Short mmCIF file of C-alpha atoms in Angstrom, two decimals:
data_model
loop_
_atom_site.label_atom_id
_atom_site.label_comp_id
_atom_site.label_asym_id
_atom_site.label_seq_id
_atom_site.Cartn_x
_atom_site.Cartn_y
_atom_site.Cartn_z
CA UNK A 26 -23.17 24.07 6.80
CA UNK A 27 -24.47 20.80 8.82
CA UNK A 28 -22.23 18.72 6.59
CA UNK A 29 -18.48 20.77 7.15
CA UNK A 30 -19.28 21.44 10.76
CA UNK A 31 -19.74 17.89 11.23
CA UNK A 32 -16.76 17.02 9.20
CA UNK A 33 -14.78 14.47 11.75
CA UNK A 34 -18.12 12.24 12.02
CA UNK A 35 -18.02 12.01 8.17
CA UNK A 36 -14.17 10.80 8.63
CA UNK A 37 -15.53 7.98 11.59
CA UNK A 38 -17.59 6.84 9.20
CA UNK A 39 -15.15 7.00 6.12
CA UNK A 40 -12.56 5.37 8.00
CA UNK A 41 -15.29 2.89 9.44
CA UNK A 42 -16.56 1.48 6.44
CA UNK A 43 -12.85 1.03 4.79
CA UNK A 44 -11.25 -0.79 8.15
CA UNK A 45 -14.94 -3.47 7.60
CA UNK A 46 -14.41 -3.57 3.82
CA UNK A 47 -10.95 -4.64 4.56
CA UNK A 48 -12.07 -7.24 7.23
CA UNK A 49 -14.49 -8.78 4.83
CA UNK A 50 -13.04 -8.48 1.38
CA UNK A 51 -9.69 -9.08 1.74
CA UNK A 52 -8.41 -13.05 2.35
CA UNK A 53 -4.45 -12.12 2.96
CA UNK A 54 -4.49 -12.13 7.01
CA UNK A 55 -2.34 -8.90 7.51
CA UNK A 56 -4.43 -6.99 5.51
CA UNK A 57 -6.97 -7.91 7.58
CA UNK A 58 -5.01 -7.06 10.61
CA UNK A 59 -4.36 -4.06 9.01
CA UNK A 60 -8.27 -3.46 8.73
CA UNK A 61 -9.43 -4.02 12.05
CA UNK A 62 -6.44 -0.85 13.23
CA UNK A 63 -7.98 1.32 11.15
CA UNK A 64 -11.51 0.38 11.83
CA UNK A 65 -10.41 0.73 16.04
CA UNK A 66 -9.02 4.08 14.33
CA UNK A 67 -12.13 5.83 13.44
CA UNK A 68 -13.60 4.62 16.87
CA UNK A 69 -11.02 6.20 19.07
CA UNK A 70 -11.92 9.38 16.89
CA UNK A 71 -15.28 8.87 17.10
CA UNK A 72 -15.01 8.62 21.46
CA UNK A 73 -12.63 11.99 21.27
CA UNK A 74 -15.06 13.81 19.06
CA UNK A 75 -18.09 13.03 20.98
CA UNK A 76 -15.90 14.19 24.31
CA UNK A 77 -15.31 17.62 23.30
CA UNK A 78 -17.21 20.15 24.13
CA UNK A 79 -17.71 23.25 21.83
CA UNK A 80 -16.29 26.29 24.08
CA UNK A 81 -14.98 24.06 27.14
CA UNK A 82 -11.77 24.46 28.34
CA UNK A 83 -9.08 22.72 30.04
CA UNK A 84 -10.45 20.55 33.59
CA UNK A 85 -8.24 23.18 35.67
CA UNK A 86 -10.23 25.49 37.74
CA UNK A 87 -9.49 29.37 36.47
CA UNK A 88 -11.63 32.13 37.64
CA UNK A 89 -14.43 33.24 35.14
CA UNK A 90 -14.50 29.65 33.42
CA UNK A 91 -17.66 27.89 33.32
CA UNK A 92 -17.72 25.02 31.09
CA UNK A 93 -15.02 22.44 31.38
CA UNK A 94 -14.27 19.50 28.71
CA UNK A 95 -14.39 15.88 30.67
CA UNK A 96 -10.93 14.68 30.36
CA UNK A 97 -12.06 10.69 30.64
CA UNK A 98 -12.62 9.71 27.25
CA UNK A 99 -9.04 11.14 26.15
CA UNK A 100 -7.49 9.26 29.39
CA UNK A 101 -9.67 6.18 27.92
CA UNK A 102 -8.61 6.32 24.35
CA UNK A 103 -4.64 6.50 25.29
CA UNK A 104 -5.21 3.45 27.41
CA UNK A 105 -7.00 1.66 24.61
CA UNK A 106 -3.92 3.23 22.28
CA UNK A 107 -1.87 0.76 24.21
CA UNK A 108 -3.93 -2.42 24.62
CA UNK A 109 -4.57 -2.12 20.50
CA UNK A 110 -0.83 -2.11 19.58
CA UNK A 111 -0.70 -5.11 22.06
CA UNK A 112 -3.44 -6.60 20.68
CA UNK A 113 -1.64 -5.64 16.78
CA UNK A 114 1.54 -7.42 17.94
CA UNK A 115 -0.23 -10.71 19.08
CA UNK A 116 -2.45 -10.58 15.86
CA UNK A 117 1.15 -10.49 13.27
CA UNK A 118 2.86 -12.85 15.75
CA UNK A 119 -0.35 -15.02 14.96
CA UNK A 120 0.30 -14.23 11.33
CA UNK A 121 3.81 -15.35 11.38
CA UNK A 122 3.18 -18.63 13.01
CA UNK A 123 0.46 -19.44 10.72
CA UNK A 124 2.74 -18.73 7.73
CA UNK A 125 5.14 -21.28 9.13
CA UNK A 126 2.61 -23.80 9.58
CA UNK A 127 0.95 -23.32 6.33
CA UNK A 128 3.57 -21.67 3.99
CA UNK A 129 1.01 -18.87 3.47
CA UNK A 130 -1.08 -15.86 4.46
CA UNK A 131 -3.99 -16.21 2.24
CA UNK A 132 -7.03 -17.73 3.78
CA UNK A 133 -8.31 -19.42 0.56
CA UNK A 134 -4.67 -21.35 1.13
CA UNK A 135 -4.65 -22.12 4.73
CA UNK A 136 -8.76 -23.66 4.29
CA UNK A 137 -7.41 -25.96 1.45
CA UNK A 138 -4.17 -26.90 3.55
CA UNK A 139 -6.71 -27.91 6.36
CA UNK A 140 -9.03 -29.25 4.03
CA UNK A 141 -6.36 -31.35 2.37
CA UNK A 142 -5.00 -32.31 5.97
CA UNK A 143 -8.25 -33.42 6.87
CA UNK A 144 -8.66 -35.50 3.42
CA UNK A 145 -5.50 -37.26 4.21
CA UNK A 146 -6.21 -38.51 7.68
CA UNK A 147 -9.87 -39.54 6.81
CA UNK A 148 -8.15 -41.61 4.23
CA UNK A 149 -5.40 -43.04 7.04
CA UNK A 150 -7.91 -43.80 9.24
CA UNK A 151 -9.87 -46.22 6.98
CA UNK A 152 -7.09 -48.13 5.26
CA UNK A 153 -6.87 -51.77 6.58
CA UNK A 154 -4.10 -53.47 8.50
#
């Protein structure tokens, strides 16, 4: 009973644990992008969930009605809504660039690009006149 009646805590946490897996495991940067929406996901369901209340109605004062749900974290959520897909579109406009520079995605290939980069100029730097 505990476990169905708390079913959309059980998704937070689902969804939670796959958008960090994805964060951590993968190296390809848009899966990683990819990761972090669905991670901010199961945290704008987590704030809704935790704002409703269980036989509260609508903030709009009727006759006979008692309990009211707060209306904030909904307001809250649709603003954050907006600041992730901005946030989304910087983060593949980030990705693009850095496949330009780097002719890749994967982070294992960008660290040896550096890495070779950085071999190269150490060597430049040291070779006599």
């Amino acid at each position: 009973m505990l476990l169905t009646s708390l079913y959309n805590y059980w998704v937070v946490i689902a969804l939670m644990m796959i958008g960090l897996y994805m964060v951590i495991a993968q190296g390809n940067l848009i899966k990683k992008v990819i990761g972090l929406n669905i991670f901010q996901t199961s945290v704008f369901i987590f704030y809704i969930s935790a704002g409703k209340v269980d036989g509260g109605g609508a903030p709009i004062l009727v006759q006979g009605e008692n309990l009211y749900s707060n209306p904030l974290p909904h307001v809250l959520i649709l603003t954050a809504i907006v600041v992730g897909i901005a946030t989304t579109a910087l983060a593949l406009a980030l990705v693009i660039r850095i496949k330009r520079a780097y002719g890749s995605v994967e982070e294992r290939d960008i660290q040896a690009a550096e890495e070779f980069q950085a071999a190269g100029q150490d060597a430049g730097e040291h070779k006599p006149c």
